[in-house]
Structure formats: C-alpha cells, structure tokens
PDB file of C-alpha atoms in Angstrom:
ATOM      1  CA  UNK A  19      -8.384  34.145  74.023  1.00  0.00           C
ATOM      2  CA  UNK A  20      -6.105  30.974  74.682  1.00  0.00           C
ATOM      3  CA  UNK A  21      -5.222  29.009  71.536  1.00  0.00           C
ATOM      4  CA  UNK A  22      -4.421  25.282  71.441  1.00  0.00           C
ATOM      5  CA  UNK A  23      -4.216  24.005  68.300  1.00  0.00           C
ATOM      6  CA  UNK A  24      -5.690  20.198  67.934  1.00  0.00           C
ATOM      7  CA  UNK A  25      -4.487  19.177  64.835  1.00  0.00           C
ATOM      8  CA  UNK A  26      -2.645  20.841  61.682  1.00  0.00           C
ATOM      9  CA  UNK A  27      -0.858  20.300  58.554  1.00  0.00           C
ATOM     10  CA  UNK A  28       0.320  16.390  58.216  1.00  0.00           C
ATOM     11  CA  UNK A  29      -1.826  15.135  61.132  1.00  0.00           C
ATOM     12  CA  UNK A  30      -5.136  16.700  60.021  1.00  0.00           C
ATOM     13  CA  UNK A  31      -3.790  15.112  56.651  1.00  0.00           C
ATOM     14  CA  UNK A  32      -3.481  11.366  58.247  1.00  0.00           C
ATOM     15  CA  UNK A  33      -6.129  12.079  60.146  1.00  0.00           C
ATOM     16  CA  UNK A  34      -9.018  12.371  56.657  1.00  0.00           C
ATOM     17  CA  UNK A  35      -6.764   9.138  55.181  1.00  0.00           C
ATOM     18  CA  UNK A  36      -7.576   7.085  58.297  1.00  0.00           C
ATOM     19  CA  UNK A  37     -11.290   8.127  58.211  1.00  0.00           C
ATOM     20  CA  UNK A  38     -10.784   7.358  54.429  1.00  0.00           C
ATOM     21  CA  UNK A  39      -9.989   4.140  55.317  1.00  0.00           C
ATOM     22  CA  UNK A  40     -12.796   3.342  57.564  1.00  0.00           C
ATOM     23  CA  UNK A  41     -15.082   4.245  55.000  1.00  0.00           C
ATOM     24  CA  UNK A  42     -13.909   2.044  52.483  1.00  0.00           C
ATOM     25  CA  UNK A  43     -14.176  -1.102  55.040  1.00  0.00           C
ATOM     26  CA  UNK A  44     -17.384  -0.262  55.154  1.00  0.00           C
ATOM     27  CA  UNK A  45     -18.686   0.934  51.954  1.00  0.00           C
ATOM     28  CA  UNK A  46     -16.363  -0.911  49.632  1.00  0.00           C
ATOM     29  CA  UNK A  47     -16.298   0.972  45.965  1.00  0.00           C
ATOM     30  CA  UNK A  48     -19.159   3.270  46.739  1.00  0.00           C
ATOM     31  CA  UNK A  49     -21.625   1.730  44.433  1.00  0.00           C
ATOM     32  CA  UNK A  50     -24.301   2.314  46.775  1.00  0.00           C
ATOM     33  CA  UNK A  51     -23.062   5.301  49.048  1.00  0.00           C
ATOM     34  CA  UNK A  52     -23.018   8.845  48.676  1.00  0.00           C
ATOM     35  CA  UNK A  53     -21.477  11.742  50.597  1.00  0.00           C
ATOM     36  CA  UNK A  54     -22.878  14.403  51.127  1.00  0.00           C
ATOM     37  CA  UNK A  55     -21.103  17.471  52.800  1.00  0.00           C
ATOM     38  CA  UNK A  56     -23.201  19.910  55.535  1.00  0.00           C
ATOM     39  CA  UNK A  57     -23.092  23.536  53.982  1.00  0.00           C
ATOM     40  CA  UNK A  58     -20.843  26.103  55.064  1.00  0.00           C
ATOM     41  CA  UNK A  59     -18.258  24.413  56.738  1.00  0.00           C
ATOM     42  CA  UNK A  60     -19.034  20.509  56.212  1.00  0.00           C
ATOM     43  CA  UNK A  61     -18.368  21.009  52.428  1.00  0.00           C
ATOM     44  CA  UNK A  62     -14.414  21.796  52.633  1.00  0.00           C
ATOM     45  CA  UNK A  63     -13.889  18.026  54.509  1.00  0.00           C
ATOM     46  CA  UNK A  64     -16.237  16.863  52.155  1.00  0.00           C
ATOM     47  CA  UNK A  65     -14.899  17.732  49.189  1.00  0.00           C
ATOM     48  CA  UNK A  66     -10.987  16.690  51.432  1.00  0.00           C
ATOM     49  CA  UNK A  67     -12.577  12.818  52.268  1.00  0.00           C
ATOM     50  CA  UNK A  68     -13.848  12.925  48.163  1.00  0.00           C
ATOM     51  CA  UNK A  69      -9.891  13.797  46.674  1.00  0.00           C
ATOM     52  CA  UNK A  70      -8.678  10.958  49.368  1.00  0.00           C
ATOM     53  CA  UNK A  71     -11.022   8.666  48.594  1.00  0.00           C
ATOM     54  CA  UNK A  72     -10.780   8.670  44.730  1.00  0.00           C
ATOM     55  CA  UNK A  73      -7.015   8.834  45.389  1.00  0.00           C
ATOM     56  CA  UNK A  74      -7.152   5.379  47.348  1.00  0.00           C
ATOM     57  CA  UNK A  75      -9.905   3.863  44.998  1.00  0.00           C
ATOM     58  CA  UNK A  76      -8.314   5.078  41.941  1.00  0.00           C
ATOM     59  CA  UNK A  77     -12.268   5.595  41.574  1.00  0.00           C
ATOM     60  CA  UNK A  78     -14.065   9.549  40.631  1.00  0.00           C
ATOM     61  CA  UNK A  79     -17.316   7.983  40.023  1.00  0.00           C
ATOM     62  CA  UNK A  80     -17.673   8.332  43.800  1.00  0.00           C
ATOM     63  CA  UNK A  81     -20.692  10.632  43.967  1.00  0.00           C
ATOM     64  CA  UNK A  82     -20.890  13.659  46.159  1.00  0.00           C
ATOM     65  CA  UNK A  83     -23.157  16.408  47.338  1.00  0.00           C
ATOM     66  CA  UNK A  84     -23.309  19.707  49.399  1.00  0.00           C
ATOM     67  CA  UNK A  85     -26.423  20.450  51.426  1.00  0.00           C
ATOM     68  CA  UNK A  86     -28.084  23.667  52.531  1.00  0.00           C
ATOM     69  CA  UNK A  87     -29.782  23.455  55.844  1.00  0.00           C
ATOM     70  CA  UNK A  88     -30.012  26.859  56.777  1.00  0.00           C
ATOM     71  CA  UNK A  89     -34.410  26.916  56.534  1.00  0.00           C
ATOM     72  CA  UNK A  90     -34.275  23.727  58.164  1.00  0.00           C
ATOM     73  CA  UNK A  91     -32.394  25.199  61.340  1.00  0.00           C
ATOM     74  CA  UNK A  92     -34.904  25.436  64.447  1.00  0.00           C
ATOM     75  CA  UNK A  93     -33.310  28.988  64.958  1.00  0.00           C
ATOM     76  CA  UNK A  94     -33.093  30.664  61.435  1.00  0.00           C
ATOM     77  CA  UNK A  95     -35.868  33.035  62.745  1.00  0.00           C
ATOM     78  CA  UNK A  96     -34.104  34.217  65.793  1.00  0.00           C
ATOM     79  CA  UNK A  97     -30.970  35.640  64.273  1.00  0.00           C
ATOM     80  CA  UNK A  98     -31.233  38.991  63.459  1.00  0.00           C
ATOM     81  CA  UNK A  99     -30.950  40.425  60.124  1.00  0.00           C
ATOM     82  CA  UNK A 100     -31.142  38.477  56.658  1.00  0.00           C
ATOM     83  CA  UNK A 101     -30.322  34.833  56.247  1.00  0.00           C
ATOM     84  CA  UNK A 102     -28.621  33.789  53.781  1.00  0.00           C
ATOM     85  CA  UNK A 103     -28.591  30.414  52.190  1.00  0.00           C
ATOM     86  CA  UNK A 104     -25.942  28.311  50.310  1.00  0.00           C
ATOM     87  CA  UNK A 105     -26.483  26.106  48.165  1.00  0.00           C
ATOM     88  CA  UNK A 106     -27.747  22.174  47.714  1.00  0.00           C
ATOM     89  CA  UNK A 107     -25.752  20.583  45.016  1.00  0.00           C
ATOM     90  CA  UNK A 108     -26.609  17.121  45.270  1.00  0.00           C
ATOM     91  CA  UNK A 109     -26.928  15.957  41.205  1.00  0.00           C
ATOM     92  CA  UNK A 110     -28.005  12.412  41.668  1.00  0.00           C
ATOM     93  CA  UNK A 111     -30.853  10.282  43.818  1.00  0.00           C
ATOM     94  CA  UNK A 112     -30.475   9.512  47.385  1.00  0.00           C
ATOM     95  CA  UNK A 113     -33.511   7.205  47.422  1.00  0.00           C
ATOM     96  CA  UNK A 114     -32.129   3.348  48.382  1.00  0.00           C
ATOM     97  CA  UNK A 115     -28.214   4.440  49.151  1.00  0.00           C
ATOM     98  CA  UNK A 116     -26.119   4.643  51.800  1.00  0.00           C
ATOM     99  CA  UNK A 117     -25.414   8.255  52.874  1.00  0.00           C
ATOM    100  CA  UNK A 118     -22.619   9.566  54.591  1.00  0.00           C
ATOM    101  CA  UNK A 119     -22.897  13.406  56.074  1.00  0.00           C
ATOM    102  CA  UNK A 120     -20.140  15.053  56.557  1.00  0.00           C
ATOM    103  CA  UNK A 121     -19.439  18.112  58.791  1.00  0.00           C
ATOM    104  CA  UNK A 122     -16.454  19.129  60.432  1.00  0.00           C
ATOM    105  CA  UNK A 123     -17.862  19.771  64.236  1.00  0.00           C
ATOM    106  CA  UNK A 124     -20.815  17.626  65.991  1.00  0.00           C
ATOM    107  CA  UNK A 125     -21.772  20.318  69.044  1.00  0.00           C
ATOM    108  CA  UNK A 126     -25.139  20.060  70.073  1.00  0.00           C
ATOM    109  CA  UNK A 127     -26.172  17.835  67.025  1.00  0.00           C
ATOM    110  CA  UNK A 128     -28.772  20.450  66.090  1.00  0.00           C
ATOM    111  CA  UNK A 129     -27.399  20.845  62.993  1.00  0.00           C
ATOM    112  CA  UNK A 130     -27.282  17.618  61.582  1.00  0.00           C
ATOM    113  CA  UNK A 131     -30.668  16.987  62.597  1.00  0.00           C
ATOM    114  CA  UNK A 132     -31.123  20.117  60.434  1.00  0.00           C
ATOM    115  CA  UNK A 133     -29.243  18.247  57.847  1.00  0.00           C
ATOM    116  CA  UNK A 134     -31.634  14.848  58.059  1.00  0.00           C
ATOM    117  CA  UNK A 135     -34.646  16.608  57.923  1.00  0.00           C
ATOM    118  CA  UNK A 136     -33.068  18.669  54.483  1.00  0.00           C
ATOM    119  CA  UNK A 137     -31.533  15.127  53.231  1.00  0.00           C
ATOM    120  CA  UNK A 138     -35.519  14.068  52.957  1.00  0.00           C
ATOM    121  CA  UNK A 139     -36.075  16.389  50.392  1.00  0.00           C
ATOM    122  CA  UNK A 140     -33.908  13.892  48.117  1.00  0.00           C
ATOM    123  CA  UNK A 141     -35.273  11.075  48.879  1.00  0.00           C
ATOM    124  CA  UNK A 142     -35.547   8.258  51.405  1.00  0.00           C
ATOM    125  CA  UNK A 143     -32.314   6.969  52.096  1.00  0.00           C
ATOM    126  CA  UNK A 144     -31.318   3.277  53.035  1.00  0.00           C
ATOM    127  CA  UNK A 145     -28.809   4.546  56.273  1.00  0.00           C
ATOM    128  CA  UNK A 146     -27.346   7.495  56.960  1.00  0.00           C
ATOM    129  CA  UNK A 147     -24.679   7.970  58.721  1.00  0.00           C
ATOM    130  CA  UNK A 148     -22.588  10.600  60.222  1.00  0.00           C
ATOM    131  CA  UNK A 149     -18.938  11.203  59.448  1.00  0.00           C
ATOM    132  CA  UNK A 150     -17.004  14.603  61.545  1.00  0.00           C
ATOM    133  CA  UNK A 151     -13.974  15.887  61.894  1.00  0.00           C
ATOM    134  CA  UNK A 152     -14.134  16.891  65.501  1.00  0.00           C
ATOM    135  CA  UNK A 153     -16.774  15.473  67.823  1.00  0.00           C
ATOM    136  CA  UNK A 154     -17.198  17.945  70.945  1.00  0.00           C
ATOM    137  CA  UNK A 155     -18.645  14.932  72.862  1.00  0.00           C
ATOM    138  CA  UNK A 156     -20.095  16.321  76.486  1.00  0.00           C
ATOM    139  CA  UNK A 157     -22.374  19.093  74.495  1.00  0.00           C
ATOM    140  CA  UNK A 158     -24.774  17.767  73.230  1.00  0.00           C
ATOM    141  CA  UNK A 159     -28.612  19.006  72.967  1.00  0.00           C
ATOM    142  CA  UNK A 160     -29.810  15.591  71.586  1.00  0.00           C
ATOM    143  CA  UNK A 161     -28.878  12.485  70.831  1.00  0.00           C
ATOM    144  CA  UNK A 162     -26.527  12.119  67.877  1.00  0.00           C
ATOM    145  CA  UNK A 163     -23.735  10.196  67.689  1.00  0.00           C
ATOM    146  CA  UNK A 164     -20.858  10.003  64.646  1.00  0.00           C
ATOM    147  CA  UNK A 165     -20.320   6.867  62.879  1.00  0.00           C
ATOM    148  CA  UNK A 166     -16.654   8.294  62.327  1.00  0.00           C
ATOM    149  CA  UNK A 167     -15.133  10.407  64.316  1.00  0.00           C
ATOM    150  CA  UNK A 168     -11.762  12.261  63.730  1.00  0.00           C
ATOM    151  CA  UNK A 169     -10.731  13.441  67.104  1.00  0.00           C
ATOM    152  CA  UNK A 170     -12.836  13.758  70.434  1.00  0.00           C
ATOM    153  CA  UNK A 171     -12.916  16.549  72.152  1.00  0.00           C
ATOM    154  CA  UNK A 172     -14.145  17.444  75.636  1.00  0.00           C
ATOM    155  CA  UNK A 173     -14.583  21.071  75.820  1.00  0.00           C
ATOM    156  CA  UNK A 174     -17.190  23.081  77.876  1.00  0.00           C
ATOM    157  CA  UNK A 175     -19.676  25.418  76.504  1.00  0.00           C
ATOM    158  CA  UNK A 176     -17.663  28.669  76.513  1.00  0.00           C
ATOM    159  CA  UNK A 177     -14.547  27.537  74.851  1.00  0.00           C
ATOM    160  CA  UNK A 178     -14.982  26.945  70.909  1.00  0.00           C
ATOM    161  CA  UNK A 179     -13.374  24.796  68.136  1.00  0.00           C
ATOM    162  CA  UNK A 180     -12.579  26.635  64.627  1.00  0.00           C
ATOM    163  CA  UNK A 181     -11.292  24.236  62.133  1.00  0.00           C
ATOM    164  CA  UNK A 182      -9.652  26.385  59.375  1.00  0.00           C
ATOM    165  CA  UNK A 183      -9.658  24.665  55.398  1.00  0.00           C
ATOM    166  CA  UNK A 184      -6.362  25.586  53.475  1.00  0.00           C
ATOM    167  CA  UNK A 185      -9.059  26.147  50.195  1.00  0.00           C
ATOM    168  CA  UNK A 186     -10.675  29.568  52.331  1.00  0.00           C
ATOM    169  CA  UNK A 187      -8.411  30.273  55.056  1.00  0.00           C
ATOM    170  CA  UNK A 188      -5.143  30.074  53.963  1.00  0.00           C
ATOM    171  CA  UNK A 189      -4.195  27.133  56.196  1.00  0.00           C
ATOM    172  CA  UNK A 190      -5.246  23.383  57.263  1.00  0.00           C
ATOM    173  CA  UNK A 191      -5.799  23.599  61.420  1.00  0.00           C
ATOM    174  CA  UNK A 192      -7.895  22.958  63.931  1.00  0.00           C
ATOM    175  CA  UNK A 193      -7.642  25.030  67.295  1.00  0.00           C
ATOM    176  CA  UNK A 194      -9.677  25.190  70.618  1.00  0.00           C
ATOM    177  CA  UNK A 195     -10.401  28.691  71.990  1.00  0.00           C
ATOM    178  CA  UNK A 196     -10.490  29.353  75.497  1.00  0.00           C
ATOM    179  CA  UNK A 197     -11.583  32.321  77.718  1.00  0.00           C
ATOM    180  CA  UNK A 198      -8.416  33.016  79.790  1.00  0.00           C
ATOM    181  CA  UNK A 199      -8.816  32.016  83.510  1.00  0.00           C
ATOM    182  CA  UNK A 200      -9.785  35.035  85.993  1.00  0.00           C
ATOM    183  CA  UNK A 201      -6.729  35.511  88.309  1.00  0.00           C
ATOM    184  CA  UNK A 202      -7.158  35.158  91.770  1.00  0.00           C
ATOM    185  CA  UNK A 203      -6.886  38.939  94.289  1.00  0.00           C
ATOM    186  CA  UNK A 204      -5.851  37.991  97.675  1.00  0.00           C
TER     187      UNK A 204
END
C-alpha cells in the first residue's frame, strides 16, 4: 500500500479551528444548535470541534451528542457475523434546533443518510446540516453534500482515507491509501 498523508499534527489542528470558525458565523452562541457526532468514527471530531468551540466561545453549555446508526445502515444484514452497536448519547431535545452532524469522511453519503433517518428518533429538527473532515467528493452513491468541509479529496474507489484520532490511535493524521501501480513487462 502507498501512503500519502493529507493532513497531520498542526494542520489537522488549524484545520477543526477554521471549521470552528465557520460554525460560529453561522450559529452564533449555539443557543439553538446542537452537534451531534456520527458513531464510531464521527464522535472523536466531534468531541475535537466541541473542546475548540467552547475554547473560542469561552461557552460549555454548547450541547453535544453521539449517534448510533448501525440498525439504520441499508447493509447491517449483509455483513457477516454479529453487529455490534455503539451507543446514542444525545441528553437533550433535537425538536426545533439547528443540528450539525459530524463525521470525519463523506464517501458514498450512505451513512449519513443512515444518520438522518436515526436523528428522527429525537425529534424533528429545524435544519440539519452536515459538517466532515474529509469529503471524498467524486464517490458518491447519492446526493449529499457537506455544509463544511475540511479538505476535498478526489480519490477513486480502490484507494481509501483513514483519519487516525490522537484519543484511540496514538496520533492526529489523515492518510490516503493507494494500491501500488502494476509495472509494465515489455
């Protein structure tokens, strides 16, 4: 596998204080807005735009949430073996706010129309909208676009992005893996 890392360390760091500040032109002090971070992976830059937020707002009455969608997938039932869930922690009503979802890569968008149809279960929401890390923009199944956007990426279907979170892997990166080319026989 080829490795070219996309962003690490201080950029990924200026990187979640610009989309910080995007939000904030937007949402103001978060009266009426939640976040709301897409279990597994989603969670980590949740909880990352959270600290930077409350930094910059001198505010923690922001309010955020994790979300399970794993039953809400539309292939749960074709993976083999047990499923397991995480866990919804979302303490407070969605019904009337703004919603931000969070996730840290927009592929095919199948998963955060897993994630709409699981943010229902809370309530009816005034807007949501979609906040990711790194949008892989030429893949996708249907048609979901990110309110905020990180960095855009235009990768092909075999190659894959792994963003890594300091909190569970040790290190803050995000890397595009590539299949190494086929060399030529003449």
């Amino acid at each position: 596998m080829q490795k070219r890392t996309l962003l690490s360390g201080q950029k990924l760091q200026i990187t979640i204080k610009r989309l910080c500040h995007q939000l904030i032109e937007n949402h103001n002090n978060f009266s009426n807005s939640v976040l709301i971070g897409i279990q597994p992976r989603g969670a980590f830059f949740a909880d990352r735009v959270y600290q930077e937020l409350s930094a910059i707002l001198k505010n923690d009455h922001i309010q955020k949430g994790n979300l399970d969608i794993t039953f809400f997938r539309d292939d749960f039932r074709r993976k083999d073996g047990l499923v397991t869930a995480s866990s919804s922690t979302i303490d407070f009503i969605i019904e009337g706010k703004q919603v931000i979802l969070i996730d840290d890569v927009l592929w095919t968008g199948r998963t955060i129309r897993a994630a709409m149809d699981a943010l229902l279960a809370y309530g009816r929401p005034e807007r949501v909208e979609l906040m990711v890390l790194i949008d892989r923009r030429f893949s996708r199944h249907l048609p979901i676009e990110p309110n905020y956007v990180g960095l855009k990426v235009d990768s092909v279907d075999s190659q894959k992005v792994k963003v890594s979170w300091k909190e569970n892997d040790g290190e803050d990166k995000v890397i595009l893996l590539s299949e190494p080319s086929p060399s030529k026989k003449t």
